Amino acid sequence: MTGVPASATGGTGRPAPRGKLGAAAVNQASLWNIANILTMIRLVLVPGFVVLLLQDGGHDPAWRAWAWAAFAVAMITDVFDGHLARAYNLVTDFGKIADPIADKAIMAAGLICLSWLGDLPWWVTAVVLARELGITLMRFWVIRHGVIPASRGGKMKTLAQGTAVGMYVLMLTGPLATLRFWVMVVAVLLTVVTGLDYVRQAVVLRRRGLAAERAAARAEAATR
């Protein structure tokens, strides 16, 4: 399944070049396209991941390995669903809402379970989840003034978080256990730094938006 409507291929059965699907493909993008299906798979993987991680008290290396596999699949689908949605004009309202929910759900599930099992300090989980929730609320706060785009630092943060949590899911020992600690340190630092940068962007965006609104109001008043 490619998620590309046949009408967008000119009847040849071959996908049209990236970014050139046209209005027909956009209009026919439905809930059941490949990008949304990958998002749904990621949502379904969240409870499955939790069950696997907590099997036999949460300290069985075999079950933890299966949990890591589920987590890895979720992270991989996160990369591909957004790319496919943009490349083949498969962006839908469902995807806009479900994709970020799925991203945060799998990460939150991993962090909370690891802290509950005693493998990860609760303060790490609190910092990461507070940042994610705060930035999400802040985006809604300034959305009437504009959209804060995902930054390169934000993408690096997501990669670091996913790598660190994945390493903690596996029952590593020795040098690898030390390495995962430092990967998590990097992830937490990126979480905090990028969070502060998003706050700065939101403040600037809101100030510009309010200034533009005041200028428009003055212009309108002057024409009366």
mmCIF file of C-alpha atoms in Angstrom:
data_model
loop_
_atom_site.group_PDB
_atom_site.id
_atom_site.type_symbol
_atom_site.label_atom_id
_atom_site.label_comp_id
_atom_site.label_asym_id
_atom_site.label_seq_id
_atom_site.Cartn_x
_atom_site.Cartn_y
_atom_site.Cartn_z
ATOM 1 C CA MET A 1 0.000 0.000 0.000
ATOM 2 C CA THR A 2 1.487 3.291 -1.081
ATOM 3 C CA GLY A 3 -1.230 5.681 0.035
ATOM 4 C CA VAL A 4 -1.161 7.268 -3.466
ATOM 5 C CA PRO A 5 -4.543 7.329 -5.261
ATOM 6 C CA ALA A 6 -4.583 5.784 -8.712
ATOM 7 C CA SER A 7 -5.988 8.973 -10.199
ATOM 8 C CA ALA A 8 -2.866 10.788 -9.116
ATOM 9 C CA THR A 9 -0.641 8.491 -11.143
ATOM 10 C CA GLY A 10 -2.266 9.230 -14.474
ATOM 11 C CA GLY A 11 -3.605 5.652 -14.685
ATOM 12 C CA THR A 12 -0.134 4.130 -14.905
ATOM 13 C CA GLY A 13 -0.138 2.639 -11.420
ATOM 14 C CA ARG A 14 3.148 4.407 -10.648
ATOM 15 C CA PRO A 15 3.349 7.101 -7.929
ATOM 16 C CA ALA A 16 3.691 10.621 -9.211
ATOM 17 C CA PRO A 17 6.909 12.489 -8.444
ATOM 18 C CA ARG A 18 7.231 13.839 -4.899
ATOM 19 C CA GLY A 19 5.337 17.075 -4.342
ATOM 20 C CA LYS A 20 3.523 16.818 -7.738
ATOM 21 C CA LEU A 21 0.453 14.798 -6.895
ATOM 22 C CA GLY A 22 -1.915 17.693 -7.489
ATOM 23 C CA ALA A 23 -5.277 18.566 -6.066
ATOM 24 C CA ALA A 24 -6.821 15.191 -6.872
ATOM 25 C CA ALA A 25 -4.435 13.349 -4.563
ATOM 26 C CA VAL A 26 -4.925 15.903 -1.809
ATOM 27 C CA ASN A 27 -8.694 15.629 -2.014
ATOM 28 C CA GLN A 28 -8.578 11.826 -1.918
ATOM 29 C CA ALA A 29 -6.243 11.560 1.073
ATOM 30 C CA SER A 30 -8.387 9.585 3.486
ATOM 31 C CA LEU A 31 -8.114 8.300 7.020
ATOM 32 C CA TRP A 32 -6.896 4.941 5.738
ATOM 33 C CA ASN A 33 -3.654 6.027 4.125
ATOM 34 C CA ILE A 34 -0.236 4.552 4.873
ATOM 35 C CA ALA A 35 0.913 7.462 7.018
ATOM 36 C CA ASN A 36 -2.131 7.259 9.292
ATOM 37 C CA ILE A 37 -1.914 3.471 9.461
ATOM 38 C CA LEU A 38 1.664 3.753 10.732
ATOM 39 C CA THR A 39 0.478 6.242 13.346
ATOM 40 C CA MET A 40 -2.292 3.839 14.405
ATOM 41 C CA ILE A 41 0.254 1.022 14.684
ATOM 42 C CA ARG A 42 2.343 3.219 16.961
ATOM 43 C CA LEU A 43 -0.687 3.923 19.162
ATOM 44 C CA VAL A 44 -1.474 0.195 19.395
ATOM 45 C CA LEU A 45 2.158 -0.544 20.258
ATOM 46 C CA VAL A 46 1.999 1.632 23.393
ATOM 47 C CA PRO A 47 -0.032 -0.780 25.575
ATOM 48 C CA GLY A 48 1.789 -3.736 24.018
ATOM 49 C CA PHE A 49 5.130 -2.177 24.892
ATOM 50 C CA VAL A 50 4.026 -1.597 28.502
ATOM 51 C CA VAL A 51 2.811 -5.191 28.891
ATOM 52 C CA LEU A 52 6.059 -6.588 27.501
ATOM 53 C CA LEU A 53 8.206 -4.310 29.640
ATOM 54 C CA LEU A 54 6.405 -5.194 32.876
ATOM 55 C CA GLN A 55 6.194 -8.953 32.310
ATOM 56 C CA ASP A 56 7.557 -11.087 35.182
ATOM 57 C CA GLY A 57 8.095 -8.062 37.382
ATOM 58 C CA GLY A 58 9.818 -6.094 34.662
ATOM 59 C CA HIS A 59 13.262 -7.599 35.159
ATOM 60 C CA ASP A 60 13.303 -10.507 32.715
ATOM 61 C CA PRO A 61 15.970 -9.875 30.014
ATOM 62 C CA ALA A 62 13.998 -11.762 27.344
ATOM 63 C CA TRP A 63 10.776 -9.804 27.901
ATOM 64 C CA ARG A 64 12.770 -6.572 28.045
ATOM 65 C CA ALA A 65 14.299 -7.434 24.665
ATOM 66 C CA TRP A 66 10.806 -7.897 23.195
ATOM 67 C CA ALA A 67 9.759 -4.595 24.752
ATOM 68 C CA TRP A 68 12.775 -2.922 23.145
ATOM 69 C CA ALA A 69 11.740 -4.354 19.760
ATOM 70 C CA ALA A 70 8.243 -2.859 20.152
ATOM 71 C CA PHE A 71 9.745 0.474 21.180
ATOM 72 C CA ALA A 72 12.146 0.423 18.217
ATOM 73 C CA VAL A 73 9.294 -0.249 15.769
ATOM 74 C CA ALA A 74 7.368 2.672 17.263
ATOM 75 C CA MET A 75 10.356 4.990 16.842
ATOM 76 C CA ILE A 76 10.875 3.854 13.240
ATOM 77 C CA THR A 77 7.221 4.393 12.306
ATOM 78 C CA ASP A 78 7.515 7.884 13.829
ATOM 79 C CA VAL A 79 10.170 8.694 11.242
ATOM 80 C CA PHE A 80 8.307 7.294 8.265
ATOM 81 C CA ASP A 81 4.712 8.372 8.838
ATOM 82 C CA GLY A 82 5.504 12.092 8.832
ATOM 83 C CA HIS A 83 7.803 11.730 5.821
ATOM 84 C CA LEU A 84 5.188 9.820 3.831
ATOM 85 C CA ALA A 85 2.421 12.257 4.766
ATOM 86 C CA ARG A 86 4.445 15.216 3.504
ATOM 87 C CA ALA A 87 5.908 13.487 0.435
ATOM 88 C CA TYR A 88 2.593 12.130 -0.875
ATOM 89 C CA ASN A 89 0.208 14.858 0.355
ATOM 90 C CA LEU A 90 -1.426 12.500 2.853
ATOM 91 C CA VAL A 91 -1.759 15.043 5.662
ATOM 92 C CA THR A 92 -5.111 14.660 7.442
ATOM 93 C CA ASP A 93 -6.712 16.183 10.516
ATOM 94 C CA PHE A 94 -6.489 12.788 12.207
ATOM 95 C CA GLY A 95 -2.764 12.607 11.522
ATOM 96 C CA LYS A 96 -2.165 16.117 12.842
ATOM 97 C CA ILE A 97 -3.768 15.147 16.152
ATOM 98 C CA ALA A 98 -2.822 11.475 16.481
ATOM 99 C CA ASP A 99 0.832 11.715 15.429
ATOM 100 C CA PRO A 100 2.043 13.933 18.304
ATOM 101 C CA ILE A 101 -0.141 11.995 20.753
ATOM 102 C CA ALA A 102 1.443 8.709 19.644
ATOM 103 C CA ASP A 103 4.946 10.209 19.896
ATOM 104 C CA LYS A 104 4.440 11.449 23.440
ATOM 105 C CA ALA A 105 2.497 8.360 24.555
ATOM 106 C CA ILE A 106 5.248 5.858 23.717
ATOM 107 C CA MET A 107 7.933 8.059 25.272
ATOM 108 C CA ALA A 108 5.884 8.754 28.390
ATOM 109 C CA ALA A 109 5.070 5.063 28.767
ATOM 110 C CA GLY A 110 8.747 4.148 28.581
ATOM 111 C CA LEU A 111 9.876 6.799 31.052
ATOM 112 C CA ILE A 112 7.120 6.121 33.600
ATOM 113 C CA CYS A 113 7.586 2.349 33.475
ATOM 114 C CA LEU A 114 11.364 2.610 33.812
ATOM 115 C CA SER A 115 11.019 4.931 36.807
ATOM 116 C CA TRP A 116 8.396 2.681 38.378
ATOM 117 C CA LEU A 117 10.785 -0.275 37.998
ATOM 118 C CA GLY A 118 13.547 1.743 39.644
ATOM 119 C CA ASP A 119 15.772 1.837 36.568
ATOM 120 C CA LEU A 120 15.459 5.578 35.986
ATOM 121 C CA PRO A 121 15.217 8.416 38.530
ATOM 122 C CA TRP A 122 11.753 9.938 38.753
ATOM 123 C CA TRP A 123 13.172 13.440 38.359
ATOM 124 C CA VAL A 124 14.339 12.567 34.830
ATOM 125 C CA THR A 125 10.845 11.434 33.909
ATOM 126 C CA ALA A 126 9.346 14.551 35.514
ATOM 127 C CA VAL A 127 11.679 16.921 33.617
ATOM 128 C CA VAL A 128 11.032 15.302 30.236
ATOM 129 C CA LEU A 129 7.263 15.016 30.643
ATOM 130 C CA ALA A 130 6.921 18.536 32.072
ATOM 131 C CA ARG A 131 8.851 19.904 29.105
ATOM 132 C CA GLU A 132 6.758 18.016 26.544
ATOM 133 C CA LEU A 133 3.452 19.001 28.151
ATOM 134 C CA GLY A 134 4.558 22.596 28.640
ATOM 135 C CA ILE A 135 5.699 23.045 25.046
ATOM 136 C CA THR A 136 2.475 21.497 23.737
ATOM 137 C CA LEU A 137 0.345 23.899 25.792
ATOM 138 C CA MET A 138 2.554 26.799 24.764
ATOM 139 C CA ARG A 139 2.050 26.004 21.070
ATOM 140 C CA PHE A 140 -1.706 26.308 21.593
ATOM 141 C CA TRP A 141 -1.144 29.556 23.501
ATOM 142 C CA VAL A 142 0.507 31.252 20.510
ATOM 143 C CA ILE A 143 -1.187 29.377 17.673
ATOM 144 C CA ARG A 144 -3.310 32.394 16.631
ATOM 145 C CA HIS A 145 -0.081 34.323 16.037
ATOM 146 C CA GLY A 146 1.677 31.570 14.108
ATOM 147 C CA VAL A 147 3.164 28.090 14.298
ATOM 148 C CA ILE A 148 6.455 27.322 16.031
ATOM 149 C CA PRO A 149 8.275 24.966 13.635
ATOM 150 C CA ALA A 150 10.206 21.943 14.820
ATOM 151 C CA SER A 151 13.862 22.888 15.128
ATOM 152 C CA ARG A 152 16.970 20.866 14.410
ATOM 153 C CA GLY A 153 17.636 20.846 18.145
ATOM 154 C CA GLY A 154 14.165 19.445 18.735
ATOM 155 C CA LYS A 155 14.822 16.613 16.299
ATOM 156 C CA MET A 156 18.141 15.889 17.999
ATOM 157 C CA LYS A 157 16.321 15.867 21.337
ATOM 158 C CA THR A 158 13.818 13.314 20.052
ATOM 159 C CA LEU A 159 16.620 11.105 18.717
ATOM 160 C CA ALA A 160 18.550 11.330 21.993
ATOM 161 C CA GLN A 161 15.467 10.569 24.073
ATOM 162 C CA GLY A 162 14.540 7.588 21.933
ATOM 163 C CA THR A 163 18.079 6.203 22.011
ATOM 164 C CA ALA A 164 18.423 6.685 25.770
ATOM 165 C CA VAL A 165 15.051 5.155 26.654
ATOM 166 C CA GLY A 166 15.709 2.256 24.300
ATOM 167 C CA MET A 167 19.046 1.570 25.991
ATOM 168 C CA TYR A 168 17.399 1.658 29.419
ATOM 169 C CA VAL A 169 14.718 -0.773 28.278
ATOM 170 C CA LEU A 170 17.459 -3.279 27.499
ATOM 171 C CA MET A 171 19.088 -4.725 30.606
ATOM 172 C CA LEU A 172 22.606 -3.550 29.808
ATOM 173 C CA THR A 173 25.585 -4.040 32.085
ATOM 174 C CA GLY A 174 29.204 -2.897 32.258
ATOM 175 C CA PRO A 175 30.408 -0.198 29.856
ATOM 176 C CA LEU A 176 27.100 -0.173 27.969
ATOM 177 C CA ALA A 177 25.241 0.633 31.179
ATOM 178 C CA THR A 178 27.629 3.551 31.727
ATOM 179 C CA LEU A 179 27.146 4.673 28.134
ATOM 180 C CA ARG A 180 23.375 4.702 28.437
ATOM 181 C CA PHE A 181 23.671 6.933 31.508
ATOM 182 C CA TRP A 182 25.593 9.530 29.534
ATOM 183 C CA VAL A 183 23.206 9.248 26.573
ATOM 184 C CA MET A 184 20.364 10.007 28.973
ATOM 185 C CA VAL A 185 22.311 12.984 30.350
ATOM 186 C CA VAL A 186 22.628 14.351 26.813
ATOM 187 C CA ALA A 187 18.915 13.718 26.215
ATOM 188 C CA VAL A 188 17.919 15.600 29.379
ATOM 189 C CA LEU A 189 20.209 18.521 28.526
ATOM 190 C CA LEU A 190 18.772 18.752 25.004
ATOM 191 C CA THR A 191 15.276 18.505 26.463
ATOM 192 C CA VAL A 192 15.866 21.496 28.729
ATOM 193 C CA VAL A 193 17.835 23.620 26.223
ATOM 194 C CA THR A 194 15.405 23.114 23.341
ATOM 195 C CA GLY A 195 12.493 23.723 25.691
ATOM 196 C CA LEU A 196 13.911 27.095 26.687
ATOM 197 C CA ASP A 197 14.513 27.927 23.020
ATOM 198 C CA TYR A 198 10.884 27.132 22.188
ATOM 199 C CA VAL A 199 9.783 29.423 25.029
ATOM 200 C CA ARG A 200 11.937 32.204 23.558
ATOM 201 C CA GLN A 201 10.422 31.650 20.110
ATOM 202 C CA ALA A 202 6.908 31.663 21.544
ATOM 203 C CA VAL A 203 7.476 34.958 23.379
ATOM 204 C CA VAL A 204 8.927 36.596 20.251
ATOM 205 C CA LEU A 205 6.117 35.238 18.074
ATOM 206 C CA ARG A 206 3.445 36.473 20.473
ATOM 207 C CA ARG A 207 5.015 39.938 20.745
ATOM 208 C CA ARG A 208 5.176 40.251 16.971
ATOM 209 C CA GLY A 209 1.600 39.051 16.640
ATOM 210 C CA LEU A 210 0.296 41.509 19.210
ATOM 211 C CA ALA A 211 2.286 44.345 17.600
ATOM 212 C CA ALA A 212 0.808 43.472 14.198
ATOM 213 C CA GLU A 213 -2.701 43.408 15.680
ATOM 214 C CA ARG A 214 -2.215 46.826 17.306
ATOM 215 C CA ALA A 215 -0.835 48.255 14.062
ATOM 216 C CA ALA A 216 -3.801 46.883 12.125
ATOM 217 C CA ALA A 217 -6.208 48.326 14.702
ATOM 218 C CA ARG A 218 -4.577 51.768 14.436
ATOM 219 C CA ALA A 219 -4.688 51.642 10.651
ATOM 220 C CA GLU A 220 -8.364 50.708 10.711
ATOM 221 C CA ALA A 221 -9.134 53.498 13.180
ATOM 222 C CA ALA A 222 -7.313 56.028 10.987
ATOM 223 C CA THR A 223 -9.469 55.178 7.986
ATOM 224 C CA ARG A 224 -12.737 55.772 9.833
#
